mmCIF file of C-alpha atoms in Angstrom:
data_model
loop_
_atom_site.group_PDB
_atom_site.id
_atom_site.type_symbol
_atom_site.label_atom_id
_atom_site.label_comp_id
_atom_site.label_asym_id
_atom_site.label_seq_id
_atom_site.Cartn_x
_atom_site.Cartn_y
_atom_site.Cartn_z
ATOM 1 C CA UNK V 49 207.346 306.960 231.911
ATOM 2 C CA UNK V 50 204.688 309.548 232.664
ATOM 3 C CA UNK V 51 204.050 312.840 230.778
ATOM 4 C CA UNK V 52 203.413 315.995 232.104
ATOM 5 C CA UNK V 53 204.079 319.730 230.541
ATOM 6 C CA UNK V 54 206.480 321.261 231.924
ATOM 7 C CA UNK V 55 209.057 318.696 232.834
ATOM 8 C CA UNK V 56 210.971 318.487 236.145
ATOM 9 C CA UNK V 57 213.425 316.146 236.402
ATOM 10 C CA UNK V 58 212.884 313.836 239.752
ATOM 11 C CA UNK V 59 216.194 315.202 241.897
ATOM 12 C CA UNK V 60 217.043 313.963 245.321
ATOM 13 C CA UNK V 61 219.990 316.128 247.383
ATOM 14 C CA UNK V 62 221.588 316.890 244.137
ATOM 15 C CA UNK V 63 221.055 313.651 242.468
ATOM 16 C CA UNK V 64 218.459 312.616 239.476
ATOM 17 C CA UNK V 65 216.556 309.499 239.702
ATOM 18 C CA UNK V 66 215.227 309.758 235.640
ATOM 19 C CA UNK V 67 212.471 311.721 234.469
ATOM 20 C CA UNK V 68 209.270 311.964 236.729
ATOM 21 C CA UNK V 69 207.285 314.961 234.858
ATOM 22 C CA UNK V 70 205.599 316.987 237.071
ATOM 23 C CA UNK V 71 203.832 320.258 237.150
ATOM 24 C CA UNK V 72 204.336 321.924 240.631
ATOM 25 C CA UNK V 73 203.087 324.927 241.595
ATOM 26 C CA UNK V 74 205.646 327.640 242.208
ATOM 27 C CA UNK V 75 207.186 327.359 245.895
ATOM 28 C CA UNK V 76 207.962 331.283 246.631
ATOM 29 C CA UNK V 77 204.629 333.081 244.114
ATOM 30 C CA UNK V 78 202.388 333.307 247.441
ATOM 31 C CA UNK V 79 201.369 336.966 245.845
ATOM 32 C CA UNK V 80 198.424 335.374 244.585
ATOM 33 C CA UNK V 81 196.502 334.941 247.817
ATOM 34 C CA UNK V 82 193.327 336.760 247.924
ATOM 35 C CA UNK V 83 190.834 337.560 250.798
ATOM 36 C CA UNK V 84 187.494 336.455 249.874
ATOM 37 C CA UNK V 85 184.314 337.326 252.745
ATOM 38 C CA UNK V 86 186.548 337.748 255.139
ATOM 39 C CA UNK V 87 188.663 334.637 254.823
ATOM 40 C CA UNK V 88 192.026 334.485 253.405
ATOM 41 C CA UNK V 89 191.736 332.288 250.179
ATOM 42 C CA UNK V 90 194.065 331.160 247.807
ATOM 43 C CA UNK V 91 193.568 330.021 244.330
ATOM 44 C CA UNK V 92 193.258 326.480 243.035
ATOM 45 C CA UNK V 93 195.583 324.563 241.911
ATOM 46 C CA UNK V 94 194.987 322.955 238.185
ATOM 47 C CA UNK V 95 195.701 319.926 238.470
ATOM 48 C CA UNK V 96 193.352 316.811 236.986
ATOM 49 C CA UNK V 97 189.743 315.334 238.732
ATOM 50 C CA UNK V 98 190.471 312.170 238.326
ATOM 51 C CA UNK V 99 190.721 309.882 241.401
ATOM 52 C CA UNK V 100 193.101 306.722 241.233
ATOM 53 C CA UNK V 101 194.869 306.189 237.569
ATOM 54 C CA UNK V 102 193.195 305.420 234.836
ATOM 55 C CA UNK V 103 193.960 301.579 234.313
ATOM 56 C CA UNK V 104 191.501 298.995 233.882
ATOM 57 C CA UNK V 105 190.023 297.480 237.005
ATOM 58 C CA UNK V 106 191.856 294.316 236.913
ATOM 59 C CA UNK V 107 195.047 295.938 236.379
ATOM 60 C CA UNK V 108 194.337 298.424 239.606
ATOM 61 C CA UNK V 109 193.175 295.949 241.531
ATOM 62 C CA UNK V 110 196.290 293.898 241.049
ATOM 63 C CA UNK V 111 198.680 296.327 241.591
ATOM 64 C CA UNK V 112 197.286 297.203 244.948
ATOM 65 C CA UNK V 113 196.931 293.964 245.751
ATOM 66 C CA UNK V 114 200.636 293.726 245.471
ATOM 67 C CA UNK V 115 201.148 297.032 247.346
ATOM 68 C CA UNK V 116 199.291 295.604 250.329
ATOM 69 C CA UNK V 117 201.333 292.478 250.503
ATOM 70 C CA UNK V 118 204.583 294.276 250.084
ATOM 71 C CA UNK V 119 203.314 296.827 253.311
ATOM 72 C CA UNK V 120 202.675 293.862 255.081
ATOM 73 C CA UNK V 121 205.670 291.776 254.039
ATOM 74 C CA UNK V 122 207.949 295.163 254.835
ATOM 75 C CA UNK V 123 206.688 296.316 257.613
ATOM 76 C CA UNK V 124 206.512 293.005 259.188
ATOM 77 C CA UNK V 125 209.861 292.365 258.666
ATOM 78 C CA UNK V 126 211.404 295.780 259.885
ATOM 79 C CA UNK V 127 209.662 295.684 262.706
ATOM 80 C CA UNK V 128 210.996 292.271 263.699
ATOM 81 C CA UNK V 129 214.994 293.754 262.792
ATOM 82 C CA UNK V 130 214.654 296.841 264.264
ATOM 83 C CA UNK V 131 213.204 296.009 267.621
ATOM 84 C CA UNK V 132 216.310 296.094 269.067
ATOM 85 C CA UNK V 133 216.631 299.800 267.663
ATOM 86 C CA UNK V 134 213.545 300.529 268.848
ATOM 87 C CA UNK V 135 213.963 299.223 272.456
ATOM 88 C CA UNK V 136 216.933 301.638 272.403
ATOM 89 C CA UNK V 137 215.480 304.762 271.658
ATOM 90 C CA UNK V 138 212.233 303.734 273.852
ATOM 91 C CA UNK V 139 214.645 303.416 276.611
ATOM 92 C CA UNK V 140 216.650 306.531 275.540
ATOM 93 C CA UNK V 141 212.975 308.838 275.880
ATOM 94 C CA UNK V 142 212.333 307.465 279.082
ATOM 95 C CA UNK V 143 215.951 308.609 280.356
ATOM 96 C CA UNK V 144 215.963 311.483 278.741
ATOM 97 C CA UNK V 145 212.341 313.511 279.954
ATOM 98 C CA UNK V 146 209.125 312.652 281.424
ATOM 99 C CA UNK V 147 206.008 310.889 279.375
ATOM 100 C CA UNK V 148 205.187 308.574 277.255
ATOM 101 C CA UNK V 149 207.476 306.687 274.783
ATOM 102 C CA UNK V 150 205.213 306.916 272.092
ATOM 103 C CA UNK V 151 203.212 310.180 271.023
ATOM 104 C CA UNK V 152 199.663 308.991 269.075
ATOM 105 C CA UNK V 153 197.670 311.938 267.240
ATOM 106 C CA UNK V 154 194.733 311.425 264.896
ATOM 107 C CA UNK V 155 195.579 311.940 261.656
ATOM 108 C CA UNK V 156 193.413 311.465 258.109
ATOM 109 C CA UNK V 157 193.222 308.184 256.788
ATOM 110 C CA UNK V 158 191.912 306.760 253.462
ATOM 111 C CA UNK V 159 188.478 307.896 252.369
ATOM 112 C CA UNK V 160 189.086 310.440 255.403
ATOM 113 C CA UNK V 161 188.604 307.936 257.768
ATOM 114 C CA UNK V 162 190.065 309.159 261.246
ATOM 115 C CA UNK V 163 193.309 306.816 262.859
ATOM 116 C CA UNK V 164 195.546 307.247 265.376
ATOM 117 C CA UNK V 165 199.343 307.127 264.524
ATOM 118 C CA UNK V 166 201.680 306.337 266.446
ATOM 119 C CA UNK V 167 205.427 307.782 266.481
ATOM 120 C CA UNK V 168 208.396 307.929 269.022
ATOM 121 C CA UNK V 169 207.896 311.134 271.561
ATOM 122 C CA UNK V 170 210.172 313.787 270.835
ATOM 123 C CA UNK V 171 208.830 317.202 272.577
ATOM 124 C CA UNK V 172 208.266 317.508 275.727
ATOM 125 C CA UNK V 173 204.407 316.482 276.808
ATOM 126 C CA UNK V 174 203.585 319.885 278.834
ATOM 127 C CA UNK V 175 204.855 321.797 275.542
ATOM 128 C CA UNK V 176 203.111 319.533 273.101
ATOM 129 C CA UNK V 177 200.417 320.117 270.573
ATOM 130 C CA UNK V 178 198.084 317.262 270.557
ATOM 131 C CA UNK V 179 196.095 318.858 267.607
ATOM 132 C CA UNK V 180 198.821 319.577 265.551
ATOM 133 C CA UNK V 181 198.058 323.245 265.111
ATOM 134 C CA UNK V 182 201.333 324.495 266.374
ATOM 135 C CA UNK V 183 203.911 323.022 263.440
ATOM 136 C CA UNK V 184 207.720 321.938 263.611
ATOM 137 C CA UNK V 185 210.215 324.606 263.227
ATOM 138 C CA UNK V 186 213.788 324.553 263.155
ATOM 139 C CA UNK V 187 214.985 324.970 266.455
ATOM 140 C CA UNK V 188 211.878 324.278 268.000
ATOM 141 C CA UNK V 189 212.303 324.428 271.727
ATOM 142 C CA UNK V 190 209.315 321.982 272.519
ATOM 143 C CA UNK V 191 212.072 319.579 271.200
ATOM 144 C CA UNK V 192 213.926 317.175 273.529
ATOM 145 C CA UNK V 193 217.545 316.119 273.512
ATOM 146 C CA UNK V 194 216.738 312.745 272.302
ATOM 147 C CA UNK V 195 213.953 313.967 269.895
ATOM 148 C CA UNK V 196 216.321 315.948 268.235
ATOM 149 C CA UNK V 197 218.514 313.106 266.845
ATOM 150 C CA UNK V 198 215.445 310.474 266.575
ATOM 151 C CA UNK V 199 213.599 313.360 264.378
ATOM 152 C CA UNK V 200 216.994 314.322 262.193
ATOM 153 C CA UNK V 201 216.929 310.544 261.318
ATOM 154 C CA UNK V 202 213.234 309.909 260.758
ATOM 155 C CA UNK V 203 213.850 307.301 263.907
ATOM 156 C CA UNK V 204 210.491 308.828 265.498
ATOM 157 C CA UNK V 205 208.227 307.297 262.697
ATOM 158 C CA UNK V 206 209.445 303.486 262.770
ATOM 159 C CA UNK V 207 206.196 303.034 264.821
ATOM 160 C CA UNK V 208 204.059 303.730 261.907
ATOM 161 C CA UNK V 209 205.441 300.151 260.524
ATOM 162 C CA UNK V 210 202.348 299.328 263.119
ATOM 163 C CA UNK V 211 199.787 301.690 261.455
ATOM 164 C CA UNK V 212 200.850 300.044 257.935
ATOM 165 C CA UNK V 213 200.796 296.435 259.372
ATOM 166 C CA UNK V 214 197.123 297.565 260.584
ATOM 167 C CA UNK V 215 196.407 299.048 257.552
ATOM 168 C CA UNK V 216 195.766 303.008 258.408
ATOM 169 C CA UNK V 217 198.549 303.691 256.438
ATOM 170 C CA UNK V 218 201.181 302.472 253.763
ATOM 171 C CA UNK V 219 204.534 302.750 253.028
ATOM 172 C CA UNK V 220 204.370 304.848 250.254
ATOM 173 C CA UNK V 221 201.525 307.361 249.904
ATOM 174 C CA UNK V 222 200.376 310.703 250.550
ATOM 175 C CA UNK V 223 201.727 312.247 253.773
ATOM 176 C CA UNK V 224 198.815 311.860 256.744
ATOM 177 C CA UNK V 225 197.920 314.694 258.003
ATOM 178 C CA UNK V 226 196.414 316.067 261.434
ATOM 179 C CA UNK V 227 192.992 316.888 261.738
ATOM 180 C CA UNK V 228 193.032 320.399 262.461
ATOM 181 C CA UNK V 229 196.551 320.985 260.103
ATOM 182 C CA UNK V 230 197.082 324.929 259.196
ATOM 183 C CA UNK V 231 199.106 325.580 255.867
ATOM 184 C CA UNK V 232 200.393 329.192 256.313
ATOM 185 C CA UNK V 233 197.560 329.646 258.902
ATOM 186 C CA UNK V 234 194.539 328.888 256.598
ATOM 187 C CA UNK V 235 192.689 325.427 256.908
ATOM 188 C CA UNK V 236 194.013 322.941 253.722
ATOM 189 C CA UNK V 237 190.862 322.586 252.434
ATOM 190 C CA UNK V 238 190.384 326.076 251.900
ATOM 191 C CA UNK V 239 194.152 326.758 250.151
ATOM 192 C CA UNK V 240 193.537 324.009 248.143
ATOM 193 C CA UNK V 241 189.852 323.372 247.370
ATOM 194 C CA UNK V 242 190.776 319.207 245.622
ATOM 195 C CA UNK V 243 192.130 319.083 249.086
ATOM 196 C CA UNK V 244 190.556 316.146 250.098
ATOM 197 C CA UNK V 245 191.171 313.905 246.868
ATOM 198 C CA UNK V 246 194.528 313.217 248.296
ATOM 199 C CA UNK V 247 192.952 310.975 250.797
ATOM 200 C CA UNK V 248 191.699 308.161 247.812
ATOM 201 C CA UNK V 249 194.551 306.541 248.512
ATOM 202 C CA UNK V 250 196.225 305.071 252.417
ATOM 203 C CA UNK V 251 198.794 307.777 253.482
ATOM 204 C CA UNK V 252 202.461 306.830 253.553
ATOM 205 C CA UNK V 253 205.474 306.837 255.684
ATOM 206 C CA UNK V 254 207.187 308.681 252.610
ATOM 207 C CA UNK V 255 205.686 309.996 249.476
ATOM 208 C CA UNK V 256 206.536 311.928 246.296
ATOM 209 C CA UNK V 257 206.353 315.223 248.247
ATOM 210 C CA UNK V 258 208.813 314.151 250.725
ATOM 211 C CA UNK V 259 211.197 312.589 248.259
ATOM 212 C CA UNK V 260 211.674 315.522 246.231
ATOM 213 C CA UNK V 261 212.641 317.915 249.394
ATOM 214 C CA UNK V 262 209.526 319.175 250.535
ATOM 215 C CA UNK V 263 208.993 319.011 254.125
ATOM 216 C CA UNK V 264 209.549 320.905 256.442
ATOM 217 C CA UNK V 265 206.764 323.328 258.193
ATOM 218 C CA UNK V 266 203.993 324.631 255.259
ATOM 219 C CA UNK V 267 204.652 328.636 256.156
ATOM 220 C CA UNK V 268 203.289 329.504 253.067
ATOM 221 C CA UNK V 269 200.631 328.872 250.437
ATOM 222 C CA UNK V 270 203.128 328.101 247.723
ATOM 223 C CA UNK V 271 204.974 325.447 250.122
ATOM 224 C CA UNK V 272 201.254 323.852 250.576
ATOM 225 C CA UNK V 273 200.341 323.822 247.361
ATOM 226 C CA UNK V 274 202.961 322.388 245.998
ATOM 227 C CA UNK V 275 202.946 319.585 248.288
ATOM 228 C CA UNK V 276 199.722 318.391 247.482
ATOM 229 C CA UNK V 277 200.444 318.739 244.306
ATOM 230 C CA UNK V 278 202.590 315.866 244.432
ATOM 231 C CA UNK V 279 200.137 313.665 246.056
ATOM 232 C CA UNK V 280 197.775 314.294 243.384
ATOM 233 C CA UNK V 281 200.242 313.790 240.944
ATOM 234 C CA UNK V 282 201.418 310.343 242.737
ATOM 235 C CA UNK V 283 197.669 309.095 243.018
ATOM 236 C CA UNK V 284 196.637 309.878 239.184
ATOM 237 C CA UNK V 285 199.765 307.559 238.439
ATOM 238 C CA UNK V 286 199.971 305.055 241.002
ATOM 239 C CA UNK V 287 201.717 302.018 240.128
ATOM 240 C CA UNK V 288 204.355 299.361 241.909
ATOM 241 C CA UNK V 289 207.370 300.779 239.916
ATOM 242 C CA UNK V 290 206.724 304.153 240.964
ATOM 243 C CA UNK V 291 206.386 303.021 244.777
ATOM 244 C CA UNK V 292 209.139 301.444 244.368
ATOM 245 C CA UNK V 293 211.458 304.400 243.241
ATOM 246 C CA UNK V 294 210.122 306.292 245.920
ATOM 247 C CA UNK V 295 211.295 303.685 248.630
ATOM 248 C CA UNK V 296 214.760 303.436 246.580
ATOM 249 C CA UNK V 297 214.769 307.369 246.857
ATOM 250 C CA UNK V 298 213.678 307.547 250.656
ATOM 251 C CA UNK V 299 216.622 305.390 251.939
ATOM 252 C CA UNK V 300 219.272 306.659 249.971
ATOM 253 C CA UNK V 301 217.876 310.268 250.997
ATOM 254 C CA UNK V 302 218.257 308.907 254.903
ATOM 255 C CA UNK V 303 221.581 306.874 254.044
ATOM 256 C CA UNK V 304 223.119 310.521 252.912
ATOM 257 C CA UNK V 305 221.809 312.109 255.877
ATOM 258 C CA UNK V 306 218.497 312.629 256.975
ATOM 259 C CA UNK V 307 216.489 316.249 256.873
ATOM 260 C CA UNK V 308 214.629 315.721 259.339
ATOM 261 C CA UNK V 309 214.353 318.462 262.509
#
C-alpha cells in the first residue's frame, strides 16, 4: 500500500482497482499561471526530490532486474503473436494513403537520452508534424481512415514492443515524450520546473497517467501538471506489483474500449 494525503482512489472507466493514494494537482485551477520576464510561467508542483524509491540497493536492483526480463519476455512474445495483426494493419496503411508504414519521432529516453520510436502511421505524411509541436485533437483532420481505428485501439503503438525489446523504453513507465513537446503552449520544463526527473526511469507504453484517464492533448497547465504528477508519483514508488496493476489496468481499459483518437 502506499500513503499519500489526500487519498484518491485508483478508478479506471468507472471501476476501482484498490487504493493508490495520490496527490494530483487540480485538472481545471489553470488561474494560477503567471507571466514572469516575459514568459508565461506556471507554478511548481510540490511533489517530493527524491529520484527512484527509497529501498535498499539490493532490493532496487532486483526489482528492476525483474522488470527488464519481464519487458523482454513480453514484448518478445507479443511481437511473435501479433505479427499477423501487425502485417494487417501494415498492409491496411499502405492501401489506405501514401508513406511509410511506420512513423519514427525522437522522443526522451532514460537519463534524457534521445531514441527514436517507432509507431504505426496514422496522419497523412504531407500534414504531419515530425517535431511533435502540433498535438492530437479530436477530430484531427491530419488523421487517416485507417489511423483513426488503429489510434482508437492503441493498434499504432504495438511497434514500441521493438523500442522495449531494444531497451529505449519499457512497458510500464512514464509516457515518452517529443523533444520539442508544448503543454498548453509553454515548453514542459518551464510549467513544471522537476520536469526532467520523470526521465530517471525508461518511459512506458502505458503508465499511471494513462491508466487513470489522462491523455488526451495537454491544452492546459492543470492537464500537464497533473500528468507528471503521476510519473513522479509512479517513480518515487516503483515496484513489480505496482507495474503489474498498471498492465492489469491497461488491458482491461482497451478490452472495454479503447480512448484512444
Amino acid at each position: 500500500m502506499f500513503y499519500y494525503e489526500p487519498p484518491l482512489p485508483l478508478r479506471l472507466r468507472g471501476v476501482e482497482y484498490g487504493w493508490l493514494v495520490l496527490s494530483v494537482p487540480d485538472l481545471h485551477d489553470d488561474t494560477t499561471d503567471r507571466s514572469r520576464g516575459g514568459r508565461h510561467i506556471a507554478p511548481p508542483i510540490d511533489i517530493r526530490q527524491s529520484g527512484l524509491p527509497r529501498k535498499s540497493g539490493i532490493s532496487l536492483r532486483m526489482q528492476l532486474a525483474a522488470k527488464r526480463a519481464i519487458d523482454i519476455g513480453i514484448s518478445l512474445t507479443a511481437l511473435i503473436l501479433l505479427m499477423p495483426v501487425m502485417l494487417a494493419v501494415a498492409l491496411a496503411i499502405r492501401l489506405d494513403s501514401d508513406g511509410p508504414v511506420l512513423f519514427t519521432q525522437m522522443r526522451w529516453g532514460k537519463d534524457r537520452r534521445r531514441f527514436r520510436v517507432y509507431k504505426f502511421r496514422s496522419m497523412r505524411t504531407d500534414l504531419g508534424d515530425a517535431r511533435g509541436i502540433a498535438q492530437t485533437v479530436r477530430n484531427d483532420p491530419r488523421i487517416t481512415r485507417v489511423g483513426a481505428v488503429i489510434r482508437k485501439a492503441n493498434i499504432d503503438e504495438l511497434p514500441q514492443l521493438l523500442n522495449v525489446l531494444k531497451g529505449d523504453m519499457s512497458l510500464v513507465g512514464p509516457r515518452c515524450h517529443a523533444i520539442d513537446m508544448l503543454a498548453a503552449g509553454i515548453p514542459y520544463e518551464d510549467l513544471v520546473p522537476d520536469y526532467h526527473r520523470r526521465h530517471s526511469m525508461r518511459p512506458g507504453m502505458t503508465g499511471l497517467a494513462q491508466m487513470r484517464g489522462l491523455r488526451g492533448p495537454t491544452d492546459r497547465p492543470g492537464k500537464a501538471r497533473a500528468r507528471i504528477a503521476c510519473d513522479l508519483h509512479y517513480i518515487d514508488n516503483f515496484s513489480i506489483f505496482l507495474d503489474l496493476r498498471i498492465m492489469f489496468g491497461t488491458l482491461l481499459a482497451e478490452f472495454r474500449g479503447g480512448e484512444g483518437f
